[in-house]
Structure formats: C-alpha cells, structure tokens
Coordinates of C-alpha atoms in Angstrom, one line a residue:
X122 CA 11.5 -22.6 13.6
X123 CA 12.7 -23.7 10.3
X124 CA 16.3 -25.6 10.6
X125 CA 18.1 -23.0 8.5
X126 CA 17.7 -20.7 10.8
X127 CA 18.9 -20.2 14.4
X128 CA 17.9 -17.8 17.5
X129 CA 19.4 -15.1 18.7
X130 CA 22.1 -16.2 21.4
X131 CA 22.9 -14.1 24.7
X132 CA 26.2 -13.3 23.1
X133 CA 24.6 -12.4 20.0
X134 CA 22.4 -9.7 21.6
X135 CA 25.3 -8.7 23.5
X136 CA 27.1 -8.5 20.2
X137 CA 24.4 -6.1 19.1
X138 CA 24.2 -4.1 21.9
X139 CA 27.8 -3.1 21.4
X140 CA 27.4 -2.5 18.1
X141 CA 24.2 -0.1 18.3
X142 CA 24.4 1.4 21.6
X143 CA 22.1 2.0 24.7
X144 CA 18.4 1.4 23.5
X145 CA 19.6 0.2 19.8
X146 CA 18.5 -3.5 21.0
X147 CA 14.9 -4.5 22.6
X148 CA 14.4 -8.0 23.9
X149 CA 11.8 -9.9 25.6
X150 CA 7.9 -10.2 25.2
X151 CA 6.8 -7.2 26.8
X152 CA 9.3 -5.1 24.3
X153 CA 8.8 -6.4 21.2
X154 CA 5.0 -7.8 21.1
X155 CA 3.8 -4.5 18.8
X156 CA 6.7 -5.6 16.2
X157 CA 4.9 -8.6 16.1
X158 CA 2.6 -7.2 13.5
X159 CA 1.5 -5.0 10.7
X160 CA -2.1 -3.7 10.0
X161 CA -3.0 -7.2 8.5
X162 CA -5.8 -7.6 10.9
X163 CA -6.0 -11.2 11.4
X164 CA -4.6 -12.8 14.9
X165 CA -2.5 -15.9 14.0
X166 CA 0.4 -14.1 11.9
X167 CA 1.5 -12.8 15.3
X168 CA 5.2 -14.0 15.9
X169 CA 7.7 -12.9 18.6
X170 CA 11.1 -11.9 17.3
X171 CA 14.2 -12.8 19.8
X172 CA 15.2 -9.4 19.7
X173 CA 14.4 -6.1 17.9
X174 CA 17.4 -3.8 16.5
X175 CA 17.1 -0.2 15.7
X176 CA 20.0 0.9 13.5
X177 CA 20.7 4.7 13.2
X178 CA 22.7 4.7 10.0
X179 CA 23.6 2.3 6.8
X180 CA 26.8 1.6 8.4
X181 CA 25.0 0.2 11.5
X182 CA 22.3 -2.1 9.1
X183 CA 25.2 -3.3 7.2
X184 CA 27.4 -4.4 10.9
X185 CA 23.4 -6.2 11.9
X186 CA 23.5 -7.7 8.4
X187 CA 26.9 -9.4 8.6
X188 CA 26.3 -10.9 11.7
X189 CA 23.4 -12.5 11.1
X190 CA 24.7 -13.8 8.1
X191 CA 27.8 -15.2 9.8
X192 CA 25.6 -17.2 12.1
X193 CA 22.7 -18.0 10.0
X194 CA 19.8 -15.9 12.3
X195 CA 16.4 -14.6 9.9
X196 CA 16.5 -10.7 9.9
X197 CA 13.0 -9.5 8.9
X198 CA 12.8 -5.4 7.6
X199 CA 10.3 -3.6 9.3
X200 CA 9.4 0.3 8.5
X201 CA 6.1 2.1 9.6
X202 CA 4.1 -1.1 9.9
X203 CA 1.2 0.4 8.0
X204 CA 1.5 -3.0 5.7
X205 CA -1.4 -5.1 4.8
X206 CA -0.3 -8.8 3.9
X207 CA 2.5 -9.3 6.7
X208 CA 5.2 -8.6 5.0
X209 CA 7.1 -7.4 8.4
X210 CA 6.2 -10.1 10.6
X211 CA 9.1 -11.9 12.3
X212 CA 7.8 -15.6 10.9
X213 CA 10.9 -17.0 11.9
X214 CA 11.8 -15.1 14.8
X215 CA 15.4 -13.8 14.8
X216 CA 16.0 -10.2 14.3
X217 CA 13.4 -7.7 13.0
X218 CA 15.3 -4.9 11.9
X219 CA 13.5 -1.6 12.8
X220 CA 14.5 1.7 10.4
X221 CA 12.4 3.7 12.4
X222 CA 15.8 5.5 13.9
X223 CA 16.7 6.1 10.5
X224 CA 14.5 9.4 10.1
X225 CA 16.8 12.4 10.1
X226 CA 18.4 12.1 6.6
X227 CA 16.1 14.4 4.6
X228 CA 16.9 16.9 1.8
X229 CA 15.5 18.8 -1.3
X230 CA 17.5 19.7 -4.2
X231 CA 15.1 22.4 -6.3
X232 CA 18.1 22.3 -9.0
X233 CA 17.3 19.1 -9.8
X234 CA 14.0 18.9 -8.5
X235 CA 14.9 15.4 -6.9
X236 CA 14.3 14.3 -3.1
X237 CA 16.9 12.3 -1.1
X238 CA 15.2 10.4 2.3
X239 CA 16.7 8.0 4.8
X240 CA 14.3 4.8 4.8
X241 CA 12.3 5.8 8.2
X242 CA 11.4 8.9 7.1
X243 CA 7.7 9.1 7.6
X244 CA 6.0 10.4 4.3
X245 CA 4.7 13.1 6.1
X246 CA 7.2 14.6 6.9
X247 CA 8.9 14.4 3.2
X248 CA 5.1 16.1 1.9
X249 CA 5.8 18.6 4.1
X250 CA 9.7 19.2 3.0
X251 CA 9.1 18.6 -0.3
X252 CA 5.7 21.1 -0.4
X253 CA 7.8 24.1 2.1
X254 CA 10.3 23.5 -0.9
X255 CA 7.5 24.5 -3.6
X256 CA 7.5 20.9 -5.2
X257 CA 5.3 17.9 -5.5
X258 CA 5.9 13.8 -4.8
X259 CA 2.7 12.7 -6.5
X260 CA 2.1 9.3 -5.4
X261 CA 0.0 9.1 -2.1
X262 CA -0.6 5.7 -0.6
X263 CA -2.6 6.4 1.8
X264 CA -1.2 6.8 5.3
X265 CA 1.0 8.8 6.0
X266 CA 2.9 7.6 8.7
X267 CA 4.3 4.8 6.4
X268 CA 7.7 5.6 5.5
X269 CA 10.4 5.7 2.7
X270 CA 11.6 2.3 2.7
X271 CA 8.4 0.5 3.3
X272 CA 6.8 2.0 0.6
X273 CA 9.7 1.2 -2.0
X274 CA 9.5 -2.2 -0.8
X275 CA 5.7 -2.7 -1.4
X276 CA 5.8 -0.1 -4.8
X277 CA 3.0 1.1 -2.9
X278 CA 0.5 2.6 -5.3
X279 CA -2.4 5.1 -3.8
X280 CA -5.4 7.2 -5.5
X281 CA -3.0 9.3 -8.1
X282 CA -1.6 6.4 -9.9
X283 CA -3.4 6.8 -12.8
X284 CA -2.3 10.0 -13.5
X285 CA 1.2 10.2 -12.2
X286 CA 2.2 6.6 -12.1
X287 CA 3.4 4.1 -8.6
X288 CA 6.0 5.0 -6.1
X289 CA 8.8 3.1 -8.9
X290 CA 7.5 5.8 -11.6
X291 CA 9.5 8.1 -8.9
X292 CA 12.6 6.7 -7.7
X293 CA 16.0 7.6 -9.4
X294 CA 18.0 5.9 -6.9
X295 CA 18.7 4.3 -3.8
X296 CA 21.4 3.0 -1.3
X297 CA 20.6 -0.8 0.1
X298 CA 22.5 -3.8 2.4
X299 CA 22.7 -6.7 1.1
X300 CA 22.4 -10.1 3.1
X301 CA 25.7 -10.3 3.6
X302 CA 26.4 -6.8 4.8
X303 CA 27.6 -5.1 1.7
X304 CA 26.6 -1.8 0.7
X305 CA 25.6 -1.1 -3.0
X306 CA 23.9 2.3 -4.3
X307 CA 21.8 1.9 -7.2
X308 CA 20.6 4.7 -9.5
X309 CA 20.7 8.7 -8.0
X310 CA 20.3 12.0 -9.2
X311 CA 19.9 10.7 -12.8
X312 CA 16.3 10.6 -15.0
X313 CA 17.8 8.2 -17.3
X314 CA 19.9 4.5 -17.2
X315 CA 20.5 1.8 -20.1
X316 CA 23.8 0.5 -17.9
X317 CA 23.2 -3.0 -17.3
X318 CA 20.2 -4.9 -15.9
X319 CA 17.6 -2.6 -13.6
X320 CA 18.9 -4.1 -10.2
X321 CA 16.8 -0.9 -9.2
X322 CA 13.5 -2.2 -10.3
X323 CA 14.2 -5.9 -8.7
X324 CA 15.1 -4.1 -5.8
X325 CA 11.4 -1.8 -5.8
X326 CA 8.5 -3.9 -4.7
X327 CA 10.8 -6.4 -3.3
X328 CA 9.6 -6.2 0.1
X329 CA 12.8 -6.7 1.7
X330 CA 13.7 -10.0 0.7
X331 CA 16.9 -9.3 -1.4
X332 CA 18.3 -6.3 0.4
X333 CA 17.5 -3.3 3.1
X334 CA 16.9 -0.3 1.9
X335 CA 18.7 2.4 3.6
X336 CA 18.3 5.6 1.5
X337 CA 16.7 6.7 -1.6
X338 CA 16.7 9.4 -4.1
X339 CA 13.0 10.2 -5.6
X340 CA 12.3 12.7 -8.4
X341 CA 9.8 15.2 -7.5
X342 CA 7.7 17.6 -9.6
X343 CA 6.1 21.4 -9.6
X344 CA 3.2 21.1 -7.6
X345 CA -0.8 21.6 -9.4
X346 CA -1.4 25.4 -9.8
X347 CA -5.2 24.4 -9.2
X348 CA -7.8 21.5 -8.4
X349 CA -10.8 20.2 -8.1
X350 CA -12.9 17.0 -6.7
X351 CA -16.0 16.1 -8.1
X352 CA -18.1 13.4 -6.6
X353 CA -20.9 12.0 -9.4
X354 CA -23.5 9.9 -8.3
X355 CA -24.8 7.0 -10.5
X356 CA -27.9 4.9 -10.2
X357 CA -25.3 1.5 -10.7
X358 CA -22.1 0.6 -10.1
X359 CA -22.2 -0.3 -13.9
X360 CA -23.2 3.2 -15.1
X361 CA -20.4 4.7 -12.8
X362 CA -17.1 2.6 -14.2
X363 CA -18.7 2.7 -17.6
X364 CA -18.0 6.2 -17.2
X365 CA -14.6 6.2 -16.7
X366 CA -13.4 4.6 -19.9
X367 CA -15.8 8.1 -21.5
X368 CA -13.4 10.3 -19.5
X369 CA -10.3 9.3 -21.1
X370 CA -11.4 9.2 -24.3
X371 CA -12.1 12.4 -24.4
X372 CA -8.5 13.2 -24.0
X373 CA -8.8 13.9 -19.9
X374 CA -6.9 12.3 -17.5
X375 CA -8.0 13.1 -13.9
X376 CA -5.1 13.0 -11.1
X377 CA -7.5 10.3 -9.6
X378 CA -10.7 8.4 -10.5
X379 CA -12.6 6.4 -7.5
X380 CA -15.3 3.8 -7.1
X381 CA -17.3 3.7 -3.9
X382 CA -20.2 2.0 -3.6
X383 CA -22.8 3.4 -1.0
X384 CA -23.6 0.8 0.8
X385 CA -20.0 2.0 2.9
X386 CA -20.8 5.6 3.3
X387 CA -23.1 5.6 6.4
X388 CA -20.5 3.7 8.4
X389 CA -17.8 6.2 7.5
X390 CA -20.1 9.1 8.1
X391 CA -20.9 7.7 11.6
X392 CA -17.3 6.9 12.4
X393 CA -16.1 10.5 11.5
X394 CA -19.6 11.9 12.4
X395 CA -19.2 13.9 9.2
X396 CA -21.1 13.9 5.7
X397 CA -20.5 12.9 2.1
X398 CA -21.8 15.1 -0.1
X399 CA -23.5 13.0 -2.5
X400 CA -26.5 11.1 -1.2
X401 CA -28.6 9.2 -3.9
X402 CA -28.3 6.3 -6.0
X403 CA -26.0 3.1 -5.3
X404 CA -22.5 4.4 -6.1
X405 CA -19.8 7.2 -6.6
X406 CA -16.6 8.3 -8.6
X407 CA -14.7 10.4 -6.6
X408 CA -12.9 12.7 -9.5
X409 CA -9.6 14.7 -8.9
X410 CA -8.8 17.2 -11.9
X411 CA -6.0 19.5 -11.8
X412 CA -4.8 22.0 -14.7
X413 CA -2.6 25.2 -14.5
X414 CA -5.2 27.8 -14.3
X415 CA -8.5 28.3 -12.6
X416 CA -10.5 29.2 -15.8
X417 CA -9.3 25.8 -17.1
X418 CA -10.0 23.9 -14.2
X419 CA -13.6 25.0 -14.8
X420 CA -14.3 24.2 -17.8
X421 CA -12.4 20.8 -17.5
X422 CA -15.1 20.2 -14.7
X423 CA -17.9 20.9 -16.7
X424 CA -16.6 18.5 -19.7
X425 CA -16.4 16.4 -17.1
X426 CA -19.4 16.9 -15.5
X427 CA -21.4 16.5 -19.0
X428 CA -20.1 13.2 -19.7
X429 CA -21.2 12.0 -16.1
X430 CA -24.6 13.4 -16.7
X431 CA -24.8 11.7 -20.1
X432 CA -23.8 8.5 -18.9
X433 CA -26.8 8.4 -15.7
X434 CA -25.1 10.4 -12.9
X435 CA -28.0 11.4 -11.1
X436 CA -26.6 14.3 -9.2
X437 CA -22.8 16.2 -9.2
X438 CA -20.8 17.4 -6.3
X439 CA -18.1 19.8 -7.0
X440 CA -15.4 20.4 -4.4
X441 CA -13.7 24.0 -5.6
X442 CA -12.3 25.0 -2.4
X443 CA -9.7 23.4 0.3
X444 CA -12.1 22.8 2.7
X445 CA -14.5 20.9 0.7
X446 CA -11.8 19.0 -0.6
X447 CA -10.8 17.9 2.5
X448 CA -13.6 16.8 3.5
X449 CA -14.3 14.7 0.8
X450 CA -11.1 13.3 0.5
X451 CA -11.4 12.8 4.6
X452 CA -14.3 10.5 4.3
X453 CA -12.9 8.5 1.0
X454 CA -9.5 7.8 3.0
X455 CA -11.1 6.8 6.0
X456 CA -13.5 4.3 4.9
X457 CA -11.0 1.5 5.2
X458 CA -10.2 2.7 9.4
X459 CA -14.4 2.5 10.0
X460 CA -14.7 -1.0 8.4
X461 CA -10.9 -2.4 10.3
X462 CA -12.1 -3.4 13.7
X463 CA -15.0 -6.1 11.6
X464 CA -12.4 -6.7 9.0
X465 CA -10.7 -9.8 7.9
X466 CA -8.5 -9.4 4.9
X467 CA -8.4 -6.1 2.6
X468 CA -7.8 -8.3 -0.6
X469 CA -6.0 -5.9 -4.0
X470 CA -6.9 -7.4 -7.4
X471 CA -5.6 -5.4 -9.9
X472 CA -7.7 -5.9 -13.2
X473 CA -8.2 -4.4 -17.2
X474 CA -10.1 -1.6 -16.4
X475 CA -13.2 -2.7 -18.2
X476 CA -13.3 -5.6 -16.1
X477 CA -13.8 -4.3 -12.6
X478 CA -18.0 -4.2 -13.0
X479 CA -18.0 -7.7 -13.9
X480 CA -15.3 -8.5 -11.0
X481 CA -17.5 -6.4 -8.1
X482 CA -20.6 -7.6 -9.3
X483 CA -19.6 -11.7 -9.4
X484 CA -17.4 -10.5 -5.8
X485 CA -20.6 -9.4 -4.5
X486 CA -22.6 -12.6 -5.5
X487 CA -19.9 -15.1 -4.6
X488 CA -20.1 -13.2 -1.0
X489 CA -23.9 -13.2 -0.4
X490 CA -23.4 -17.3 -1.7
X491 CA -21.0 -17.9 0.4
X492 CA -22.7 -15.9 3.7
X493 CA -20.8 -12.5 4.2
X494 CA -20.2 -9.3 3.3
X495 CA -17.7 -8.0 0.8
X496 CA -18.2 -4.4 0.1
X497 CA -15.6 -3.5 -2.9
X498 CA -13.8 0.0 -3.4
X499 CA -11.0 1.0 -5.8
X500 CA -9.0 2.7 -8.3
X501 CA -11.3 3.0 -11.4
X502 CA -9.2 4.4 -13.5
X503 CA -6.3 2.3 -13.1
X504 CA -8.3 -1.6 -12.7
X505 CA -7.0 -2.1 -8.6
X506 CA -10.0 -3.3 -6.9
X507 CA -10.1 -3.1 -3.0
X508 CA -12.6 -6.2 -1.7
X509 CA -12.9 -6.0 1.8
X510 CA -13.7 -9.5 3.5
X511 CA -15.7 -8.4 6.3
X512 CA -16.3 -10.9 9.6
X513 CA -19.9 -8.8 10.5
X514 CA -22.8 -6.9 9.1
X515 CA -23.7 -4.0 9.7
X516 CA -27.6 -3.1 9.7
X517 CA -29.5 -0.1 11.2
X518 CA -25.9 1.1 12.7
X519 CA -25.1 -1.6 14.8
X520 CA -22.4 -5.0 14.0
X521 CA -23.4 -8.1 14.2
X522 CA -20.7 -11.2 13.7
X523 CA -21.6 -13.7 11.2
X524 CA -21.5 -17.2 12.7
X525 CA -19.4 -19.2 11.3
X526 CA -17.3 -16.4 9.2
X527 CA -13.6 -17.9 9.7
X528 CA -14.7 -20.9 7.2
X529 CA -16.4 -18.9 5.0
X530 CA -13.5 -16.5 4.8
X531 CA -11.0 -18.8 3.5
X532 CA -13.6 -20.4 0.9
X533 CA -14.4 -16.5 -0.6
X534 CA -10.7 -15.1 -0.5
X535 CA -9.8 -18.2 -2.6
X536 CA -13.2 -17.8 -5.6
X537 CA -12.6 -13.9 -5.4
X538 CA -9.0 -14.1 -6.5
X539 CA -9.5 -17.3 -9.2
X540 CA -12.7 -15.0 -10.5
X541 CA -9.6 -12.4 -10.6
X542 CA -7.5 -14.5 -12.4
X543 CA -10.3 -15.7 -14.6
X544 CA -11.2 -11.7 -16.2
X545 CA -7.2 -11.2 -16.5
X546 CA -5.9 -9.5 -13.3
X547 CA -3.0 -10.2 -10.8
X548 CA -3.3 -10.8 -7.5
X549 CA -1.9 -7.8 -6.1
X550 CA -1.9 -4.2 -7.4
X551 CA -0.4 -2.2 -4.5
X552 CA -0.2 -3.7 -1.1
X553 CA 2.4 -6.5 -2.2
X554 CA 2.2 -10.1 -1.4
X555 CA 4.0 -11.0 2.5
X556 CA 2.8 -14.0 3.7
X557 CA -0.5 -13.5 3.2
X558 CA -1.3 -14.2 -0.3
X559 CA 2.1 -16.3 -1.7
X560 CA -0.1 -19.4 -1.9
X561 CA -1.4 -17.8 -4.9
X562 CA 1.5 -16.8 -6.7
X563 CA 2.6 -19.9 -8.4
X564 CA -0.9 -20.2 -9.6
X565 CA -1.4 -16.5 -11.0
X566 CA 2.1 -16.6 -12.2
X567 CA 3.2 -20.2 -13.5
X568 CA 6.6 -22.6 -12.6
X569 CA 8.7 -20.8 -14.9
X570 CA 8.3 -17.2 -13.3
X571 CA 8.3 -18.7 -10.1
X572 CA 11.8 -20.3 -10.6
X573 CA 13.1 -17.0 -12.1
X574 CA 12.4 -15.7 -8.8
X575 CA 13.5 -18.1 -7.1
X576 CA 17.0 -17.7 -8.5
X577 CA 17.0 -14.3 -8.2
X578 CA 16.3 -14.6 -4.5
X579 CA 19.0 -16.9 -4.0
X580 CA 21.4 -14.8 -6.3
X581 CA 21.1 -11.9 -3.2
X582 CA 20.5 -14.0 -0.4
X583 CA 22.0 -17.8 -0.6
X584 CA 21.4 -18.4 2.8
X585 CA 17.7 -17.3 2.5
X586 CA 17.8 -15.5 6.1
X587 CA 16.4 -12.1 4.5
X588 CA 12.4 -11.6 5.6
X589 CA 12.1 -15.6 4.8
X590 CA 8.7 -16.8 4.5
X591 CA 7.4 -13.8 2.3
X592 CA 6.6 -13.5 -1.5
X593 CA 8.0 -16.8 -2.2

C-alpha cells in the first residue's frame, strides 16, 4: 500500500457502522471478494478492499467521505461493475464505496422532458420509466445493468452515438461529494449555461476521481415514431466502411452504423444458438434508421439500400418488425459475452472515421505477426474501434489457447494503440481509461495536458485518496 494512504482501523469500521446502519458495512474476504473487480477480464487487477460501504443517500456518501478524508483512507466509487479498464478496483484497498443502495430516487418530468436518477439506478430500469412515460434517453451503452453514476463517470458511449451524441450530450445536471465531504449540485433542469467554467463536464467522464456522484438530471427526448435495421453484406471490410462516409453524404444519418466482421458470427450464433441473417462475404454494417412515419422509413431504407448495393454489398437484410430487430440487435450485443471467457483486454481506439480500414486491417496483421487473434468490431460511423485481444482460437467450434499468449498480449496491446496514435485517434472512445490503459496517456496526450490534469485532480482532491491509481 502506498504511504499516503492508510487501512481501515477497527474503530473506523465501527465508525461506519454507526453511521450507515445494520448491513451498510461488509468486511472480510469472503464479503467483499466480488467488489474486487469489474468485467476487465484479466486476473492480477484483483485487490481486496478493508471494508465495503453501501450508502443509501447523499447525506450518508458525504459522512463516508469526511471520514476518510480526516484519516487519510483511499475510497474507490463503484456502481454496476459492468466497467472494462478497472476503474472500480480497490488498488489501494481502503473503502470501496458501493451506490448500489442508492436505486430508489427515480422520476420523470414530461414538462420539461428531463429525467432525475439517484447514481445506482440500473439503466434499465430508467428505459423502462422513461419509455412508460412516452420518452426516449438515446444513448445505449450496452448493458443494462450498468447504472447512472457509472455511466457519467465513464461518458459511456454505445451504438447511437453517432446520431444522438454520448451520455454528456444528455446530462443537464447533477448532485456530487466531494473528497472532503461537501456537497455541490452542478447544472439541473436547464438546456443552457455560460456561468463560469463547465465543472459539469470535468466532472462527466471523470471516473470518480474528483467527486461521487450522487444524483443526476438527464434530458430526455420523444421517442422514434418508426425504425428499421438493415444488415448489408460486403465482400471486404474495405467496401463496407467505404460505405459509410456514402451514407452521410447523402444527407442520412442513421441512429447507428456497425462494423462486424464475420469471422465473429459463428461463435455468437453458437453461443446464443440463434442466427444472423446475413451469411456471405467477409463483413457487415448493421444499420439503424428511424424517421416519423412508416412510408418514410421505407423509402429511407431503399436510399440506403441503393448506395450499399452500389458500393459491393452483396446481399441486404432488412429488419421491419420488432422481432427481427431483436434478434439482430440480440446477436450484435452479445458478441462481446461469447468471445469473454477467451478474452484478454477489449481495447477502444477511437479514430477519424476514414481511418478505421487502415487501423483493422494493420490490427489484423500486427496480430497474426505477433501470434494471436484480434477480431475488431465498432462504431463506423462515429471512428471507435473495439479490438478484442483474444488468449485462444477458435477453429471448427472448439478453443484452443495459444501458447505463450500473456507475452504476446502485452507486445500487441502496446503496436495496436501506437498504430492508433499513428492514423490520429485517442486511446479511448467510450470505456474510459482506470488502470488499465494510463500508461498510455502521457504518450497520446503530452506533459502539458498531463499537468493540467494533474492540477485539476489536486484542486478536488489534495490528498489524492479519491479512486487513486486511475486515469492518472
């Protein structure tokens, strides 16, 4: 443990336990081993916290907060634990505060079409709120059983960025402790600000190392009358993202635009024992298209369909109806679950658009070079690139572990994100940094960013016992 830092005491846990009540505290191995982790699927980040608190509301965070700051303990944030770069694990031991009490606080206001959620809320259950309400929260990371404070920490991103924008394109306002106990609230019911410097953006994608977030206020919108998914099949990865930038110039801007190469596809079918629709040539865009009325939707489809057709696709799926939809979008969010148990590290370039060919393509050679596989999915529409670092093949349904793969591993994650860095991307377009990947920040980013954050993280946090070890 570093020297800063101190661990929990048995009068500090007692301490806690008054403070938060019967079953507000956990201690010991056998209690706190799965808040050891997040879905970072690698064994070694796995660190025991002393103890693990479960505040109910802000007033209880903020009475955790001041006491750890009084006696110099690490307190690391921890929401669903969906994460994927260790941004929740306890490095440091100490406290890891779980919000996962803080669920209850949930309500729609259809005046002013805005949401307000307590930081556990799953996001399922604000869909569901929000949709019983007749409204829409566009952005979608994924899975749903990530909540409202992890996913403003992160700035998580998902499939419909490209038409709707990240989770900070949606929230007005939220309610946060800082370090040292104190309560601010940022923002609200308001679509516009020009008071002061955004402490509300610093705070989004912060991943809780300058204050917990307790609350939040997101802005919501009327939900898509109609939509469709297409799934076009090209002979190329190539011929499939040169078809994107074709799309947009004709003036249409699909809710989502996908990448998947089909070399992925037969595990996922096997693991859900269902079928994608599209079966020929060596890779798909998944297309989402929405538009107010049915006749529109159609004949948005066919534009769309004719420009896929004119740039190689060799066949076209259309999903018009919800259960084809589902299906669809059923296999495409599950690929990443099929490929986890042989999975190393799910790495998140986020590049110019035109570059993600050139990126796969040079991913894909540096991998067979370098002796694995590295099957990469994405975001085509919006540049963020999904290369999963994989520790086995798999050949005639059956994985096999590469020999050797833990050396290998580190040698690829390291060319993939300089050959990032080298066509103009960042290192990280939606899953945030943790631990995981801040050796590569001061190189992607250079000294003088780096110190600006530095100074900003002391400014909230002098004592530096706020998720320590993580972004910086």
């Amino acid at each position: 443990m570093s020297q800063r830092f101190r661990h929990l005491r048995h009068q500090d846990v007692e301490a806690l336990t008054r403070m938060l009540g019967p079953g507000g505290v956990l201690s010991g191995p056998d209690q706190c081993i799965r808040y050891t982790h997040d879905e970072f699927v690698r064994e070694d980040p796995r660190h025991l916290p002393d103890a693990v608190v479960k505040p109910a509301t802000t007033e209880e965070v903020s009475g955790v907060m001041r006491l750890a700051f009084e006696r110099g303990i690490p307190v690391t944030p921890r929401g669903g634990g969906t994460g994927l770069c260790g941004g929740c694990v306890p490095l440091f031991g100490g406290i890891v505060l779980s919000l996962e009490r803080m669920n209850q606080d949930l309500e729609v206001d259809t005046q002013n079409l805005m949401v307000t959620a307590a930081a556990g809320v799953p996001l399922h259950d604000l869909y569901r709120a929000v949709e019983e309400a007749g409204l829409y929260f566009p952005p979608h990371p994924g899975d749903e059983s990530a909540t409202v404070g992890g996913v403003i920490a992160t700035n998580a991103g998902g499939a419909r960025a490209v038409k709707h924008g990240v989770v900070r394109n949606f929230v007005r306002g939220v309610e946060a402790v800082l370090p040292d106990g104190e309560v601010i609230r940022v923002g609200g019911k308001i679509l516009k600000s020009s008071t002061g410097y955004s402490l509300l953006n610093l705070l989004i994608g912060s991943e809780g190392t300058l204050a917990v977030i307790t609350r939040a206020v997101f802005h919501l919108m009327p939900p898509p009358p109609a939509s469709y998914t297409l799934v076009a099949s090209f002979e190329t990865l190539q011929d499939a993202i040169g078809t994107v930038p074709a799309i947009l110039q004709a003036r249409i801007l699909p809710m989502a635009v996908e990448f998947i190469p089909r070399e992925v596809i037969p595990i996922t079918e096997a693991y859900l024992d269902k079928r994608w629709p599209a079966q020929r040539g060596s890779a798909d865009l998944m297309i989402i298209l929405d538009a107010d009325r049915e006749e529109d939707l159609q004949r948005l489809a066919e534009r769309v369909g004719s420009i896929c057709t004119e740039r190689g696709a060799r066949e076209i799926f259309v999903a018009d109806s919800p259960p084809k939809q589902r299906n669809v979008l059923t296999v495409r969010s599950q690929i990443y679950e099929a490929l986890k148990d042989h999975l190393v590290e799910l790495l998140d370039v986020s590049l110019p658009r035109g570059s993600i060919a050139a990126f796969v393509n040079e991913a894909d050679r540096i991998a067979e070079e370098v002796g694995l596989w590295a099957p990469s999915y994405g975001h085509a529409a919006d540049g963020n690139v999904h290369t999963h670092i994989m520790k086995s093949v798999w050949k005639d349904g059956v994985w096999t572990e590469v020999d050797g793969w833990q050396e290998k591993y580190a040698l690829l994650r390291d060319r993939v994100h300089a050959l990032g860095k080298s066509l103009g991307g960042t290192i990280s377009g939606e899953h945030g940094i943790g631990f995981a990947k801040k050796q590569y920040m001061a190189d992607f980013l250079g000294a003088r960013q780096m110190a600006l954050m530095k100074a900003i993280k002391h400014a909230f946090d002098p004592k530096g016992i706020l998720n320590p070890g993580k972004v910086l």
